[in-house]
mmCIF file of N, CA and C in Angstrom:
data_model
loop_
_atom_site.group_PDB
_atom_site.id
_atom_site.type_symbol
_atom_site.label_atom_id
_atom_site.label_comp_id
_atom_site.label_asym_id
_atom_site.label_seq_id
_atom_site.Cartn_x
_atom_site.Cartn_y
_atom_site.Cartn_z
ATOM 1 N N MET R 9 54.960 35.658 -62.271
ATOM 2 C CA MET R 9 53.967 34.971 -62.368
ATOM 3 C C MET R 9 54.620 33.646 -62.820
ATOM 4 N N SER R 10 53.899 32.627 -62.278
ATOM 5 C CA SER R 10 54.460 31.495 -62.073
ATOM 6 C C SER R 10 53.327 30.525 -62.947
ATOM 7 N N LEU R 11 54.264 29.594 -63.894
ATOM 8 C CA LEU R 11 53.274 28.783 -64.753
ATOM 9 C C LEU R 11 52.267 27.848 -63.911
ATOM 10 N N THR R 12 52.853 27.359 -62.694
ATOM 11 C CA THR R 12 52.188 26.431 -61.870
ATOM 12 C C THR R 12 50.683 27.179 -61.435
ATOM 13 N N TRP R 13 50.994 28.436 -60.876
ATOM 14 C CA TRP R 13 49.844 28.963 -60.684
ATOM 15 C C TRP R 13 48.705 29.630 -61.871
ATOM 16 N N ILE R 14 49.426 29.643 -63.002
ATOM 17 C CA ILE R 14 48.547 29.886 -64.078
ATOM 18 C C ILE R 14 47.709 28.720 -64.319
ATOM 19 N N ILE R 15 48.371 27.447 -64.301
ATOM 20 C CA ILE R 15 47.699 26.318 -64.687
ATOM 21 C C ILE R 15 46.419 25.999 -63.471
ATOM 22 N N VAL R 16 47.087 26.077 -62.213
ATOM 23 C CA VAL R 16 45.982 25.922 -61.178
ATOM 24 C C VAL R 16 44.704 26.817 -61.473
ATOM 25 N N GLY R 17 44.984 27.972 -61.527
ATOM 26 C CA GLY R 17 43.890 29.007 -61.534
ATOM 27 C C GLY R 17 42.911 28.669 -62.890
ATOM 28 N N SER R 18 43.477 28.237 -63.805
ATOM 29 C CA SER R 18 42.715 28.069 -64.883
ATOM 30 C C SER R 18 42.156 26.898 -64.941
ATOM 31 N N VAL R 19 42.739 25.975 -64.172
ATOM 32 C CA VAL R 19 42.041 24.485 -64.045
ATOM 33 C C VAL R 19 40.533 24.774 -63.158
ATOM 34 N N ALA R 20 40.893 25.786 -62.018
ATOM 35 C CA ALA R 20 39.912 26.080 -61.153
ATOM 36 C C ALA R 20 38.947 26.875 -61.881
ATOM 37 N N GLN R 21 38.968 27.807 -63.001
ATOM 38 C CA GLN R 21 38.392 28.493 -63.444
ATOM 39 C C GLN R 21 37.338 27.635 -64.556
ATOM 40 N N LEU R 22 37.845 26.366 -65.010
ATOM 41 C CA LEU R 22 36.998 25.397 -65.676
ATOM 42 C C LEU R 22 35.848 24.927 -64.885
ATOM 43 N N PHE R 23 36.436 24.378 -63.797
ATOM 44 C CA PHE R 23 35.546 23.828 -62.760
ATOM 45 C C PHE R 23 34.439 24.630 -62.349
ATOM 46 N N LEU R 24 35.207 26.309 -62.077
ATOM 47 C CA LEU R 24 34.063 27.283 -61.775
ATOM 48 C C LEU R 24 32.686 27.360 -62.706
ATOM 49 N N ALA R 25 33.268 27.073 -64.107
ATOM 50 C CA ALA R 25 32.315 27.295 -64.826
ATOM 51 C C ALA R 25 31.345 26.207 -65.185
ATOM 52 N N GLY R 26 31.616 24.824 -65.061
ATOM 53 C CA GLY R 26 30.662 24.017 -64.761
ATOM 54 C C GLY R 26 29.861 24.396 -63.580
ATOM 55 N N PHE R 27 29.977 24.603 -62.434
ATOM 56 C CA PHE R 27 29.450 24.948 -61.380
ATOM 57 C C PHE R 27 28.531 26.148 -61.305
ATOM 58 N N LEU R 28 28.872 27.190 -62.021
ATOM 59 C CA LEU R 28 28.197 28.246 -62.362
ATOM 60 C C LEU R 28 27.091 27.963 -63.446
ATOM 61 N N PHE R 29 27.166 27.118 -64.301
ATOM 62 C CA PHE R 29 26.456 26.601 -65.273
ATOM 63 C C PHE R 29 25.071 25.941 -64.304
ATOM 64 N N MET R 30 25.691 25.055 -63.509
ATOM 65 C CA MET R 30 24.626 23.982 -62.700
ATOM 66 C C MET R 30 23.698 25.072 -61.724
ATOM 67 N N LEU R 31 24.628 26.047 -61.159
ATOM 68 C CA LEU R 31 24.005 27.192 -60.204
ATOM 69 C C LEU R 31 22.800 27.755 -61.049
ATOM 70 N N VAL R 32 23.003 28.198 -62.169
ATOM 71 C CA VAL R 32 22.124 29.102 -62.984
ATOM 72 C C VAL R 32 20.838 28.251 -63.439
ATOM 73 N N ALA R 33 21.294 27.127 -64.038
ATOM 74 C CA ALA R 33 20.381 26.543 -64.740
ATOM 75 C C ALA R 33 19.388 26.314 -63.268
ATOM 76 N N PHE R 34 19.486 25.713 -62.425
ATOM 77 C CA PHE R 34 18.510 25.006 -61.500
ATOM 78 C C PHE R 34 18.026 26.345 -60.587
ATOM 79 N N SER R 35 18.755 27.445 -60.449
ATOM 80 C CA SER R 35 18.116 28.501 -59.694
ATOM 81 C C SER R 35 17.216 29.128 -60.792
ATOM 82 N N ALA R 36 17.255 29.415 -61.925
ATOM 83 C CA ALA R 36 16.592 30.114 -62.751
ATOM 84 C C ALA R 36 15.357 28.834 -63.121
ATOM 85 N N ALA R 37 15.613 27.794 -63.256
ATOM 86 C CA ALA R 37 14.492 26.920 -63.475
ATOM 87 C C ALA R 37 13.448 27.189 -62.197
ATOM 88 N N GLY R 38 13.969 26.775 -60.823
ATOM 89 C CA GLY R 38 13.123 27.126 -59.961
ATOM 90 C C GLY R 38 12.548 28.401 -59.762
ATOM 91 N N ILE R 39 12.901 29.286 -59.996
ATOM 92 C CA ILE R 39 12.540 30.686 -59.934
ATOM 93 C C ILE R 39 11.356 30.826 -61.240
ATOM 94 N N MET R 40 11.638 30.487 -62.340
ATOM 95 C CA MET R 40 10.824 30.251 -63.644
ATOM 96 C C MET R 40 9.591 29.376 -63.236
ATOM 97 N N ASN R 41 9.706 28.501 -62.578
ATOM 98 C CA ASN R 41 8.426 27.476 -62.140
ATOM 99 C C ASN R 41 7.654 28.021 -60.819
ATOM 100 N N ASN R 42 8.189 28.896 -59.987
ATOM 101 C CA ASN R 42 7.591 29.678 -58.909
ATOM 102 C C ASN R 42 6.657 30.531 -58.919
ATOM 103 N N GLY R 43 6.660 31.151 -60.052
ATOM 104 C CA GLY R 43 5.806 32.125 -60.181
ATOM 105 C C GLY R 43 5.884 32.774 -61.444
ATOM 106 N N SER R 44 4.929 33.886 -61.545
ATOM 107 C CA SER R 44 5.156 34.689 -63.036
ATOM 108 C C SER R 44 6.179 35.809 -63.327
ATOM 109 N N VAL R 45 7.309 35.449 -64.148
ATOM 110 C CA VAL R 45 8.172 36.338 -64.469
ATOM 111 C C VAL R 45 8.343 36.747 -65.683
ATOM 112 N N GLY R 46 8.582 38.394 -65.612
ATOM 113 C CA GLY R 46 8.223 39.139 -66.849
ATOM 114 C C GLY R 46 9.438 38.462 -67.785
ATOM 115 N N PRO R 47 8.970 39.104 -69.104
ATOM 116 C CA PRO R 47 10.016 38.642 -70.208
ATOM 117 C C PRO R 47 11.638 39.186 -70.136
ATOM 118 N N LEU R 48 11.599 40.496 -69.375
ATOM 119 C CA LEU R 48 12.907 40.954 -69.399
ATOM 120 C C LEU R 48 13.839 40.030 -68.242
ATOM 121 N N HIS R 49 13.163 39.728 -67.165
ATOM 122 C CA HIS R 49 13.895 38.883 -66.115
ATOM 123 C C HIS R 49 14.045 37.597 -66.726
ATOM 124 N N SER R 50 13.129 36.907 -67.417
ATOM 125 C CA SER R 50 13.620 35.766 -68.026
ATOM 126 C C SER R 50 14.516 35.677 -69.250
ATOM 127 N N LEU R 51 14.667 37.031 -69.660
ATOM 128 C CA LEU R 51 16.097 37.026 -70.604
ATOM 129 C C LEU R 51 17.116 37.163 -69.967
ATOM 130 N N VAL R 52 17.035 38.018 -68.852
ATOM 131 C CA VAL R 52 18.251 37.842 -67.690
ATOM 132 C C VAL R 52 18.620 36.301 -67.434
ATOM 133 N N LEU R 53 17.585 35.437 -66.920
ATOM 134 C CA LEU R 53 18.178 34.409 -66.566
ATOM 135 C C LEU R 53 18.429 33.397 -67.493
ATOM 136 N N ASN R 54 18.161 33.422 -68.714
ATOM 137 C CA ASN R 54 18.363 32.999 -69.974
ATOM 138 C C ASN R 54 19.753 33.212 -70.336
ATOM 139 N N VAL R 55 20.333 34.509 -70.493
ATOM 140 C CA VAL R 55 21.571 34.838 -70.808
ATOM 141 C C VAL R 55 22.548 34.395 -69.808
ATOM 142 N N SER R 56 22.041 34.661 -68.306
ATOM 143 C CA SER R 56 22.825 34.272 -67.569
ATOM 144 C C SER R 56 23.524 32.683 -67.419
ATOM 145 N N ILE R 57 22.796 31.835 -68.001
ATOM 146 C CA ILE R 57 23.219 30.583 -67.986
ATOM 147 C C ILE R 57 24.516 30.369 -68.988
ATOM 148 N N TYR R 58 24.727 31.258 -69.903
ATOM 149 C CA TYR R 58 25.717 31.199 -70.459
ATOM 150 C C TYR R 58 26.899 32.116 -70.560
ATOM 151 N N ALA R 59 26.454 33.407 -69.966
ATOM 152 C CA ALA R 59 27.325 34.599 -69.487
ATOM 153 C C ALA R 59 28.440 34.027 -68.540
ATOM 154 N N LEU R 60 27.589 33.761 -67.168
ATOM 155 C CA LEU R 60 28.510 33.309 -66.181
ATOM 156 C C LEU R 60 29.497 32.368 -66.549
ATOM 157 N N PRO R 61 29.633 31.253 -67.291
ATOM 158 C CA PRO R 61 30.634 30.311 -67.416
ATOM 159 C C PRO R 61 31.374 30.769 -68.503
ATOM 160 N N LEU R 62 30.801 31.653 -69.258
ATOM 161 C CA LEU R 62 31.949 32.137 -70.631
ATOM 162 C C LEU R 62 33.114 33.388 -69.600
ATOM 163 N N LEU R 63 32.301 33.822 -68.721
ATOM 164 C CA LEU R 63 33.375 34.679 -67.975
ATOM 165 C C LEU R 63 34.485 34.399 -67.390
ATOM 166 N N CYS R 64 34.275 32.684 -67.079
ATOM 167 C CA CYS R 64 35.342 31.955 -66.525
ATOM 168 C C CYS R 64 36.357 31.507 -67.419
ATOM 169 N N PHE R 65 35.668 31.532 -68.777
ATOM 170 C CA PHE R 65 36.749 31.169 -69.967
ATOM 171 C C PHE R 65 37.393 32.327 -70.468
ATOM 172 N N ILE R 66 36.762 33.418 -70.323
ATOM 173 C CA ILE R 66 37.562 34.671 -70.582
ATOM 174 C C ILE R 66 38.337 35.321 -69.602
ATOM 175 N N SER R 67 38.268 35.010 -68.531
ATOM 176 C CA SER R 67 39.518 35.476 -67.516
ATOM 177 C C SER R 67 40.504 34.510 -67.451
ATOM 178 N N ALA R 68 40.305 32.980 -67.810
ATOM 179 C CA ALA R 68 41.385 32.349 -67.852
ATOM 180 C C ALA R 68 42.031 32.816 -69.235
ATOM 181 N N GLY R 69 41.367 32.777 -70.259
ATOM 182 C CA GLY R 69 42.219 33.507 -71.437
ATOM 183 C C GLY R 69 43.077 34.465 -71.319
ATOM 184 N N VAL R 70 42.731 35.496 -70.703
ATOM 185 C CA VAL R 70 43.313 36.808 -70.433
ATOM 186 C C VAL R 70 44.481 36.248 -69.855
ATOM 187 N N VAL R 71 44.444 35.505 -68.572
ATOM 188 C CA VAL R 71 45.685 35.268 -67.778
ATOM 189 C C VAL R 71 46.664 34.649 -68.592
ATOM 190 N N ILE R 72 46.376 33.538 -69.249
ATOM 191 C CA ILE R 72 47.134 32.702 -69.885
ATOM 192 C C ILE R 72 47.569 33.600 -71.221
ATOM 193 N N ASN R 73 46.983 34.278 -72.165
ATOM 194 C CA ASN R 73 47.569 35.094 -72.884
ATOM 195 C C ASN R 73 48.262 36.227 -72.288
ATOM 196 N N HIS R 74 48.242 36.744 -71.319
ATOM 197 C CA HIS R 74 49.245 37.392 -70.456
ATOM 198 C C HIS R 74 50.380 37.122 -70.245
ATOM 199 N N TYR R 75 50.442 35.672 -69.821
ATOM 200 C CA TYR R 75 51.718 35.184 -69.159
ATOM 201 C C TYR R 75 52.508 34.810 -70.830
ATOM 202 N N TYR R 76 51.767 34.256 -71.686
ATOM 203 C CA TYR R 76 52.483 34.035 -73.023
ATOM 204 C C TYR R 76 53.097 35.190 -73.489
ATOM 205 N N ARG R 77 52.326 36.445 -73.415
ATOM 206 C CA ARG R 77 53.198 37.399 -73.952
ATOM 207 C C ARG R 77 54.224 38.282 -73.231
ATOM 208 N N GLY R 78 54.651 37.419 -72.096
ATOM 209 C CA GLY R 78 55.793 37.795 -71.461
ATOM 210 C C GLY R 78 55.392 38.754 -70.275
ATOM 211 N N GLY R 79 54.289 38.716 -69.797
ATOM 212 C CA GLY R 79 53.742 39.862 -68.911
ATOM 213 C C GLY R 79 54.312 38.847 -67.546
ATOM 214 N N SER R 80 54.608 39.684 -66.381
ATOM 215 C CA SER R 80 55.020 39.206 -65.288
ATOM 216 C C SER R 80 54.395 39.986 -64.239
ATOM 217 N N ASN R 81 53.437 40.666 -64.484
ATOM 218 C CA ASN R 81 52.345 41.502 -63.707
ATOM 219 C C ASN R 81 51.709 40.741 -62.761
ATOM 220 N N LEU R 82 51.822 40.854 -61.268
ATOM 221 C CA LEU R 82 51.084 40.097 -60.505
ATOM 222 C C LEU R 82 49.546 40.244 -60.517
ATOM 223 N N GLN R 83 49.140 41.490 -60.796
ATOM 224 C CA GLN R 83 47.989 42.305 -60.829
ATOM 225 C C GLN R 83 47.229 41.401 -61.829
ATOM 226 N N VAL R 84 47.405 40.829 -62.848
ATOM 227 C CA VAL R 84 46.663 40.068 -64.004
ATOM 228 C C VAL R 84 46.079 38.891 -63.194
ATOM 229 N N TYR R 85 46.310 38.544 -62.050
ATOM 230 C CA TYR R 85 45.600 37.413 -61.439
ATOM 231 C C TYR R 85 44.190 37.936 -60.891
ATOM 232 N N TRP R 86 43.963 39.191 -60.687
ATOM 233 C CA TRP R 86 42.703 39.409 -60.401
ATOM 234 C C TRP R 86 41.449 39.507 -61.205
ATOM 235 N N TRP R 87 41.994 38.939 -62.718
ATOM 236 C CA TRP R 87 41.086 38.622 -63.533
ATOM 237 C C TRP R 87 40.271 37.345 -63.222
ATOM 238 N N TYR R 88 41.007 36.493 -62.435
ATOM 239 C CA TYR R 88 40.238 35.341 -61.832
ATOM 240 C C TYR R 88 39.063 35.352 -61.144
ATOM 241 N N LEU R 89 39.216 36.839 -60.616
ATOM 242 C CA LEU R 89 37.736 37.240 -59.572
ATOM 243 C C LEU R 89 36.590 37.757 -60.231
ATOM 244 N N LEU R 90 36.886 37.745 -61.565
ATOM 245 C CA LEU R 90 35.674 38.384 -62.563
ATOM 246 C C LEU R 90 34.598 37.287 -62.518
ATOM 247 N N PRO R 91 34.658 36.190 -62.557
ATOM 248 C CA PRO R 91 33.335 35.280 -62.744
ATOM 249 C C PRO R 91 32.706 35.085 -61.310
ATOM 250 N N VAL R 92 33.684 35.286 -60.164
ATOM 251 C CA VAL R 92 32.998 35.143 -58.921
ATOM 252 C C VAL R 92 32.315 36.592 -58.387
ATOM 253 N N VAL R 93 32.720 37.660 -58.732
ATOM 254 C CA VAL R 93 32.099 38.960 -58.650
ATOM 255 C C VAL R 93 30.736 38.987 -59.400
ATOM 256 N N ALA R 94 30.887 38.168 -60.743
ATOM 257 C CA ALA R 94 29.405 38.106 -61.579
ATOM 258 C C ALA R 94 28.522 37.246 -60.936
ATOM 259 N N ALA R 95 28.913 36.366 -60.267
ATOM 260 C CA ALA R 95 28.491 35.243 -59.657
ATOM 261 C C ALA R 95 27.595 35.782 -58.237
ATOM 262 N N VAL R 96 28.182 36.511 -57.635
ATOM 263 C CA VAL R 96 27.393 37.043 -56.313
ATOM 264 C C VAL R 96 26.655 38.023 -56.767
ATOM 265 N N ILE R 97 26.886 39.112 -57.795
ATOM 266 C CA ILE R 97 25.730 39.650 -58.526
ATOM 267 C C ILE R 97 24.320 38.907 -59.057
ATOM 268 N N TYR R 98 24.683 37.867 -59.713
ATOM 269 C CA TYR R 98 23.801 37.040 -59.948
ATOM 270 C C TYR R 98 22.613 36.642 -58.792
ATOM 271 N N LEU R 99 23.330 36.138 -57.850
ATOM 272 C CA LEU R 99 23.133 35.564 -56.419
ATOM 273 C C LEU R 99 21.973 36.667 -55.895
ATOM 274 N N VAL R 100 22.371 37.834 -55.842
ATOM 275 C CA VAL R 100 21.788 38.692 -55.096
ATOM 276 C C VAL R 100 20.613 39.251 -56.246
ATOM 277 N N TYR R 101 20.604 39.095 -57.411
ATOM 278 C CA TYR R 101 19.533 39.134 -58.306
ATOM 279 C C TYR R 101 18.573 38.137 -58.142
ATOM 280 N N ALA R 102 19.115 36.977 -58.239
ATOM 281 C CA ALA R 102 18.187 35.939 -58.201
ATOM 282 C C ALA R 102 17.131 35.796 -57.015
ATOM 283 N N ILE R 103 18.088 36.092 -55.940
ATOM 284 C CA ILE R 103 17.188 35.951 -54.316
ATOM 285 C C ILE R 103 16.518 37.095 -54.519
ATOM 286 N N LYS R 104 16.457 38.440 -54.904
ATOM 287 C CA LYS R 104 15.633 39.530 -54.998
ATOM 288 C C LYS R 104 14.326 39.277 -55.677
ATOM 289 N N LEU R 105 14.710 38.353 -56.692
ATOM 290 C CA LEU R 105 13.674 38.152 -57.538
ATOM 291 C C LEU R 105 12.774 36.888 -57.371
ATOM 292 N N ASN R 106 13.179 36.142 -56.549
ATOM 293 C CA ASN R 106 12.590 34.862 -55.925
ATOM 294 C C ASN R 106 11.550 35.444 -54.598
ATOM 295 N N LYS R 107 11.934 36.739 -54.286
ATOM 296 C CA LYS R 107 10.738 37.134 -53.179
ATOM 297 C C LYS R 107 9.631 37.642 -53.628
#
């Protein structure tokens, strides 16, 4: 594991966190204004505003922590994919909810 790629990946995760916050904020607002949404769906949308960016910070933290503990396993880079998978799941959920 290279410190350069740890820094690049972690900075990318910070930018992704901001993007995901804005994505969820605007898509959830559009879904909520479009029609009647049940309380469970409203809760999922509200929690997603903070949960998706939090996953970015968690994944960056796990990779940085692994590096500082002396880990050299390249498989730890897969943690950077966690927020991307969560974002895809959210987008599928939001698209199905909006129909």
